[in-house]
Structure formats: C-alpha cells, structure tokens
Amino acid sequence: MVQHATAGPQESGRRTRTAGRVALALVVGLCVALTAACDKDSSSASGSSTSKGKSGSWQAGDCGGPDPDDKPDGYRAFDCGDPGATFKALEVAPASILPGSVQCPAGTDLMIRVSVSYGSSSKDKNKGGGIPTNTVCGRNLSGDHPGDAGAGGGQLVKGDCVSSAAQEVACASAGADAFKVLDLVKEKEQCPAGTTEPMELTMSIGRPYDVICAGDA
C-alpha cells in the first residue's frame, strides 16, 4: 500500500452580472496550480531524509518539500531541519471529494491531498490516483506566505481583499474597486456591521459559506 498526495484546490469567488442582478460563481484553484505527490508508506515515512520514528500518516508539525526523484510536481516528507524541507503541516484534515469542503486554518499556503493506492510502488506511482484519506494544510518555511490574510493567495479568509468580481486580490495592490472581507457566512443577513457589499455566491456543495461580507478596503 502506497500513499500519494496531490495539491488540492483552494477557493475564491468571481461575480458576474445578469439582467441587472448579481450572480456569483466560485473560482477554484487560485492559490495552488500544481500537482503534488507526497509519498509515505503505510508503516513508515519513505525516503532517506524522512524523519525517523514517524508513522506513515501525516501529522501536524511534519515537514515536506519537493521530491528530487519525482520532478516537477512530486513532494515527500523531510525532517524540518533538512535543506529540502519547504513547508510544515499546520493541520491534517480528513480528505473530501467535494470541492471546497476542506477548510484549512488561516496562514495555509498550500493544500496537499493525501490518497492511498494498493499494489503500486512509489517509483511507479500513479500521480493523483487512489482513495483520498487526508488533506495536509501546509505553511511555507520561507518568508513567502501567500496564504496570509490580505496577501492574495490561499483560501479566502477574513481580512482578505476581493475585487468587485469577488476574485481574491492582494490588498497591497488592490484597485479602487476592491473590498475587504469582513466575514464569510451562509446568509447575507448574517453579515456584520460595516458590510457594504454582501456578495452572494452560486451554490457549491460542501463550501461552508455562500456569502462574502465585503466592506471598504
């Protein structure tokens, strides 16, 4: 049994106008546009640089980075002090086949979906295949953090900025039509004071919110 991982989609929104009304459509995958493959065996983490004594399952605090044997998209586990480590797991959440249903904590720079397959080796693995098991919410070990509130990447969170089309943008370079995300709720009536533009999104199964409560940026 071999575990694989693929970078999962992270969400933002896009708004369009139809017949004088505002309709909103979700934009998926604005932060991570890559396919990752983190390879861990069922009994122990694979690779000579993997932390000793770890179980095969990802846990918060584990580190990983690009797999030199599986370029350009492969990832694998590393000791956090290893030069090959580029991210640390903030949280490990159950995987889901529903887009947007996995919500990582604030500060998550990339999402990696771990899946398990049987009867294949790490050398000849089928990237992206297998049964989803977990999602690794990773934060870069470098100073580059697109998932921070306002930075313009990652999943949409409070403190981010969005354009008038409900697309996430970096607050520092936002245009005059930008808004600040005050909250993410199910009904526009739940938006807090200061909301000037409640952006209603089209329905998406599994997403925990349907309205972006937007205010002046």
mmCIF file of C-alpha atoms in Angstrom:
data_model
loop_
_atom_site.group_PDB
_atom_site.id
_atom_site.type_symbol
_atom_site.label_atom_id
_atom_site.label_comp_id
_atom_site.label_asym_id
_atom_site.label_seq_id
_atom_site.Cartn_x
_atom_site.Cartn_y
_atom_site.Cartn_z
ATOM 1 C CA MET A 1 0.000 0.000 0.000
ATOM 2 C CA VAL A 2 1.396 3.383 -1.022
ATOM 3 C CA GLN A 3 0.157 6.832 -0.053
ATOM 4 C CA HIS A 4 0.235 9.636 -2.622
ATOM 5 C CA ALA A 5 -0.776 13.251 -2.444
ATOM 6 C CA THR A 6 -1.981 15.883 -4.847
ATOM 7 C CA ALA A 7 -2.292 19.578 -4.231
ATOM 8 C CA GLY A 8 -5.947 20.314 -3.673
ATOM 9 C CA PRO A 9 -7.972 23.272 -4.897
ATOM 10 C CA GLN A 10 -8.320 26.395 -2.846
ATOM 11 C CA GLU A 11 -11.170 28.742 -3.367
ATOM 12 C CA SER A 12 -12.093 32.307 -4.060
ATOM 13 C CA GLY A 13 -15.108 33.796 -5.814
ATOM 14 C CA ARG A 14 -15.950 35.563 -9.064
ATOM 15 C CA ARG A 15 -19.057 37.676 -9.573
ATOM 16 C CA THR A 16 -20.929 38.326 -12.817
ATOM 17 C CA ARG A 17 -23.978 40.476 -13.538
ATOM 18 C CA THR A 18 -27.000 39.100 -15.388
ATOM 19 C CA ALA A 19 -30.240 41.005 -16.171
ATOM 20 C CA GLY A 20 -29.496 43.653 -13.573
ATOM 21 C CA ARG A 21 -28.910 41.110 -10.807
ATOM 22 C CA VAL A 22 -25.660 39.933 -9.339
ATOM 23 C CA ALA A 23 -24.856 36.258 -9.794
ATOM 24 C CA LEU A 24 -21.710 34.808 -8.297
ATOM 25 C CA ALA A 25 -19.588 31.921 -9.457
ATOM 26 C CA LEU A 26 -16.844 30.272 -7.490
ATOM 27 C CA VAL A 27 -13.304 30.326 -8.830
ATOM 28 C CA VAL A 28 -11.407 27.216 -7.779
ATOM 29 C CA GLY A 29 -7.676 26.789 -7.522
ATOM 30 C CA LEU A 30 -6.378 30.394 -7.413
ATOM 31 C CA CYS A 31 -3.632 29.667 -4.915
ATOM 32 C CA VAL A 32 -2.092 26.339 -5.818
ATOM 33 C CA ALA A 33 -1.869 25.452 -9.516
ATOM 34 C CA LEU A 34 0.337 22.437 -9.146
ATOM 35 C CA THR A 35 0.042 18.692 -8.608
ATOM 36 C CA ALA A 36 1.999 17.418 -5.627
ATOM 37 C CA ALA A 37 2.878 13.843 -4.794
ATOM 38 C CA CYS A 38 3.914 13.219 -1.197
ATOM 39 C CA ASP A 39 4.892 9.595 -0.840
ATOM 40 C CA LYS A 40 4.582 7.836 2.519
ATOM 41 C CA ASP A 41 4.475 4.101 3.076
ATOM 42 C CA SER A 42 1.715 2.622 5.249
ATOM 43 C CA SER A 43 4.121 1.718 8.060
ATOM 44 C CA SER A 44 6.830 4.370 7.877
ATOM 45 C CA ALA A 45 7.584 7.598 6.053
ATOM 46 C CA SER A 46 9.513 6.893 2.875
ATOM 47 C CA GLY A 47 12.856 8.290 1.816
ATOM 48 C CA SER A 48 16.246 8.513 3.471
ATOM 49 C CA SER A 49 15.683 12.111 4.550
ATOM 50 C CA THR A 50 12.340 11.404 6.210
ATOM 51 C CA SER A 51 12.140 11.879 9.969
ATOM 52 C CA LYS A 52 12.912 8.663 11.787
ATOM 53 C CA GLY A 53 10.293 7.170 14.013
ATOM 54 C CA LYS A 54 7.329 8.838 12.332
ATOM 55 C CA SER A 55 4.288 6.815 11.399
ATOM 56 C CA GLY A 56 3.164 6.684 7.797
ATOM 57 C CA SER A 57 0.327 9.152 8.432
ATOM 58 C CA TRP A 58 0.865 12.883 8.132
ATOM 59 C CA GLN A 59 0.581 14.789 11.391
ATOM 60 C CA ALA A 60 0.612 18.472 12.302
ATOM 61 C CA GLY A 61 4.210 19.601 12.607
ATOM 62 C CA ASP A 62 5.534 17.268 9.888
ATOM 63 C CA CYS A 63 7.563 18.895 7.127
ATOM 64 C CA GLY A 64 7.861 18.181 3.431
ATOM 65 C CA GLY A 65 9.292 19.506 0.221
ATOM 66 C CA PRO A 66 9.824 18.775 -3.471
ATOM 67 C CA ASP A 67 10.802 15.186 -4.228
ATOM 68 C CA PRO A 68 14.026 15.218 -6.303
ATOM 69 C CA ASP A 69 13.125 11.784 -7.678
ATOM 70 C CA ASP A 70 9.659 12.857 -8.823
ATOM 71 C CA LYS A 71 10.079 16.168 -10.629
ATOM 72 C CA PRO A 72 8.485 18.553 -11.344
ATOM 73 C CA ASP A 73 5.402 18.012 -9.199
ATOM 74 C CA GLY A 74 6.433 15.480 -6.574
ATOM 75 C CA TYR A 75 6.601 16.159 -2.846
ATOM 76 C CA ARG A 76 7.833 13.981 0.017
ATOM 77 C CA ALA A 77 8.403 14.112 3.756
ATOM 78 C CA PHE A 78 11.584 15.665 5.148
ATOM 79 C CA ASP A 79 12.990 16.437 8.581
ATOM 80 C CA CYS A 80 12.080 20.053 9.307
ATOM 81 C CA GLY A 81 15.772 20.944 9.534
ATOM 82 C CA ASP A 82 16.619 19.297 6.217
ATOM 83 C CA PRO A 83 17.545 21.709 3.386
ATOM 84 C CA GLY A 84 14.912 20.019 1.215
ATOM 85 C CA ALA A 85 12.032 20.926 3.530
ATOM 86 C CA THR A 86 9.921 23.800 2.213
ATOM 87 C CA PHE A 87 6.679 23.589 4.226
ATOM 88 C CA LYS A 88 5.325 22.470 7.580
ATOM 89 C CA ALA A 89 1.904 20.917 8.176
ATOM 90 C CA LEU A 90 -0.273 23.277 10.235
ATOM 91 C CA GLU A 91 -3.116 20.793 10.315
ATOM 92 C CA VAL A 92 -4.051 17.439 8.811
ATOM 93 C CA ALA A 93 -7.766 17.280 7.968
ATOM 94 C CA PRO A 94 -9.888 14.439 6.603
ATOM 95 C CA ALA A 95 -9.979 14.414 2.807
ATOM 96 C CA SER A 96 -13.157 15.047 0.844
ATOM 97 C CA ILE A 97 -14.211 14.560 -2.759
ATOM 98 C CA LEU A 98 -16.330 17.736 -2.530
ATOM 99 C CA PRO A 99 -14.538 20.848 -3.784
ATOM 100 C CA GLY A 100 -14.184 23.483 -1.103
ATOM 101 C CA SER A 101 -15.404 21.323 1.775
ATOM 102 C CA VAL A 102 -11.946 21.102 3.369
ATOM 103 C CA GLN A 103 -11.162 24.352 5.146
ATOM 104 C CA CYS A 104 -7.584 24.823 6.288
ATOM 105 C CA PRO A 105 -6.563 27.241 9.058
ATOM 106 C CA ALA A 106 -5.561 30.814 8.329
ATOM 107 C CA GLY A 107 -1.992 31.067 7.092
ATOM 108 C CA THR A 108 -2.167 27.931 4.959
ATOM 109 C CA ASP A 109 -0.047 28.463 1.830
ATOM 110 C CA LEU A 110 -0.729 25.145 0.087
ATOM 111 C CA MET A 111 -3.092 22.193 0.422
ATOM 112 C CA ILE A 112 -1.969 18.640 -0.309
ATOM 113 C CA ARG A 113 -4.497 15.831 -0.671
ATOM 114 C CA VAL A 114 -3.119 12.510 0.504
ATOM 115 C CA SER A 115 -4.522 9.362 -1.081
ATOM 116 C CA VAL A 116 -3.768 5.672 -0.736
ATOM 117 C CA SER A 117 -3.435 3.106 -3.515
ATOM 118 C CA TYR A 118 -2.731 -0.599 -3.439
ATOM 119 C CA GLY A 119 -0.373 -2.749 -5.486
ATOM 120 C CA SER A 120 1.866 0.076 -6.710
ATOM 121 C CA SER A 121 5.329 1.255 -5.765
ATOM 122 C CA SER A 122 6.479 4.771 -5.018
ATOM 123 C CA LYS A 123 8.672 4.623 -8.130
ATOM 124 C CA ASP A 124 5.838 3.748 -10.473
ATOM 125 C CA LYS A 125 3.005 5.534 -8.685
ATOM 126 C CA ASN A 126 0.010 6.943 -10.470
ATOM 127 C CA LYS A 127 0.001 10.618 -9.511
ATOM 128 C CA GLY A 128 -3.297 11.828 -8.233
ATOM 129 C CA GLY A 129 -4.838 8.343 -8.089
ATOM 130 C CA GLY A 130 -6.042 6.340 -5.138
ATOM 131 C CA ILE A 131 -8.554 6.859 -2.363
ATOM 132 C CA PRO A 132 -8.397 10.302 -0.671
ATOM 133 C CA THR A 133 -7.539 9.971 3.016
ATOM 134 C CA ASN A 134 -6.273 13.296 4.345
ATOM 135 C CA THR A 135 -5.531 16.878 3.407
ATOM 136 C CA VAL A 136 -2.272 18.423 4.608
ATOM 137 C CA CYS A 137 -2.596 22.165 5.271
ATOM 138 C CA GLY A 138 0.958 23.420 4.733
ATOM 139 C CA ARG A 139 2.698 26.680 5.525
ATOM 140 C CA ASN A 140 5.898 27.673 3.760
ATOM 141 C CA LEU A 141 9.060 27.601 5.835
ATOM 142 C CA SER A 142 10.308 30.596 3.870
ATOM 143 C CA GLY A 143 9.094 34.149 4.356
ATOM 144 C CA ASP A 144 6.757 33.843 1.358
ATOM 145 C CA HIS A 145 3.234 33.391 2.712
ATOM 146 C CA PRO A 146 0.527 33.897 0.059
ATOM 147 C CA GLY A 147 -1.987 32.334 2.445
ATOM 148 C CA ASP A 148 -1.773 35.147 4.997
ATOM 149 C CA ALA A 149 -4.815 37.392 5.231
ATOM 150 C CA GLY A 150 -4.564 40.090 2.587
ATOM 151 C CA ALA A 151 -1.658 38.506 0.705
ATOM 152 C CA GLY A 152 -3.829 37.450 -2.241
ATOM 153 C CA GLY A 153 -3.472 33.661 -2.102
ATOM 154 C CA GLY A 154 -4.734 30.638 -0.216
ATOM 155 C CA GLN A 155 -8.325 30.045 0.745
ATOM 156 C CA LEU A 156 -10.497 33.098 1.210
ATOM 157 C CA VAL A 157 -10.442 34.253 4.876
ATOM 158 C CA LYS A 158 -11.419 37.297 6.911
ATOM 159 C CA GLY A 159 -9.021 40.134 6.179
ATOM 160 C CA ASP A 160 -8.504 39.201 2.543
ATOM 161 C CA CYS A 161 -9.384 41.582 -0.261
ATOM 162 C CA VAL A 162 -11.598 40.844 -3.255
ATOM 163 C CA SER A 163 -12.327 42.710 -6.449
ATOM 164 C CA SER A 164 -15.804 43.810 -7.467
ATOM 165 C CA ALA A 165 -15.980 40.467 -9.306
ATOM 166 C CA ALA A 166 -15.417 38.680 -5.967
ATOM 167 C CA GLN A 167 -11.966 37.495 -7.018
ATOM 168 C CA GLU A 168 -9.280 37.473 -4.339
ATOM 169 C CA VAL A 169 -6.544 40.083 -4.801
ATOM 170 C CA ALA A 170 -3.583 41.203 -2.726
ATOM 171 C CA CYS A 171 -4.694 44.093 -0.522
ATOM 172 C CA ALA A 172 -1.437 45.975 -1.109
ATOM 173 C CA SER A 173 -2.041 46.164 -4.858
ATOM 174 C CA ALA A 174 -5.846 46.192 -4.883
ATOM 175 C CA GLY A 175 -7.616 48.599 -7.198
ATOM 176 C CA ALA A 176 -10.209 51.191 -6.372
ATOM 177 C CA ASP A 177 -12.972 48.627 -6.807
ATOM 178 C CA ALA A 178 -11.560 46.312 -4.117
ATOM 179 C CA PHE A 179 -13.331 45.332 -0.905
ATOM 180 C CA LYS A 180 -12.146 43.895 2.421
ATOM 181 C CA VAL A 181 -13.606 40.554 3.515
ATOM 182 C CA LEU A 182 -15.322 41.156 6.866
ATOM 183 C CA ASP A 183 -16.841 37.688 7.202
ATOM 184 C CA LEU A 184 -17.890 34.572 5.284
ATOM 185 C CA VAL A 185 -21.438 33.444 6.096
ATOM 186 C CA LYS A 186 -24.336 31.364 4.783
ATOM 187 C CA GLU A 187 -26.956 34.154 4.608
ATOM 188 C CA LYS A 188 -26.398 37.836 3.839
ATOM 189 C CA GLU A 189 -28.480 38.743 6.896
ATOM 190 C CA GLN A 190 -25.607 37.323 8.983
ATOM 191 C CA CYS A 191 -23.115 39.874 7.665
ATOM 192 C CA PRO A 192 -21.624 42.164 10.328
ATOM 193 C CA ALA A 193 -21.976 45.922 10.599
ATOM 194 C CA GLY A 194 -19.818 47.713 8.071
ATOM 195 C CA THR A 195 -20.710 45.373 5.229
ATOM 196 C CA THR A 196 -21.345 47.494 2.158
ATOM 197 C CA GLU A 197 -21.368 44.733 -0.449
ATOM 198 C CA PRO A 198 -22.782 41.319 0.514
ATOM 199 C CA MET A 199 -21.602 39.108 -2.359
ATOM 200 C CA GLU A 200 -23.875 36.104 -2.792
ATOM 201 C CA LEU A 201 -22.125 33.129 -4.405
ATOM 202 C CA THR A 202 -23.689 30.443 -6.509
ATOM 203 C CA MET A 203 -24.310 27.244 -4.569
ATOM 204 C CA SER A 204 -21.364 24.905 -4.127
ATOM 205 C CA ILE A 205 -21.807 21.605 -2.281
ATOM 206 C CA GLY A 206 -19.545 21.374 0.731
ATOM 207 C CA ARG A 207 -18.469 25.033 0.883
ATOM 208 C CA PRO A 208 -19.143 26.352 4.412
ATOM 209 C CA TYR A 209 -20.211 29.808 3.234
ATOM 210 C CA ASP A 210 -22.373 31.256 0.460
ATOM 211 C CA VAL A 211 -21.915 34.994 1.058
ATOM 212 C CA ILE A 212 -18.803 37.170 1.179
ATOM 213 C CA CYS A 213 -19.477 40.066 3.541
ATOM 214 C CA ALA A 214 -17.402 42.802 1.899
ATOM 215 C CA GLY A 215 -16.688 46.275 3.182
ATOM 216 C CA ASP A 216 -14.493 49.221 2.278
ATOM 217 C CA ALA A 217 -10.874 48.169 1.744
#
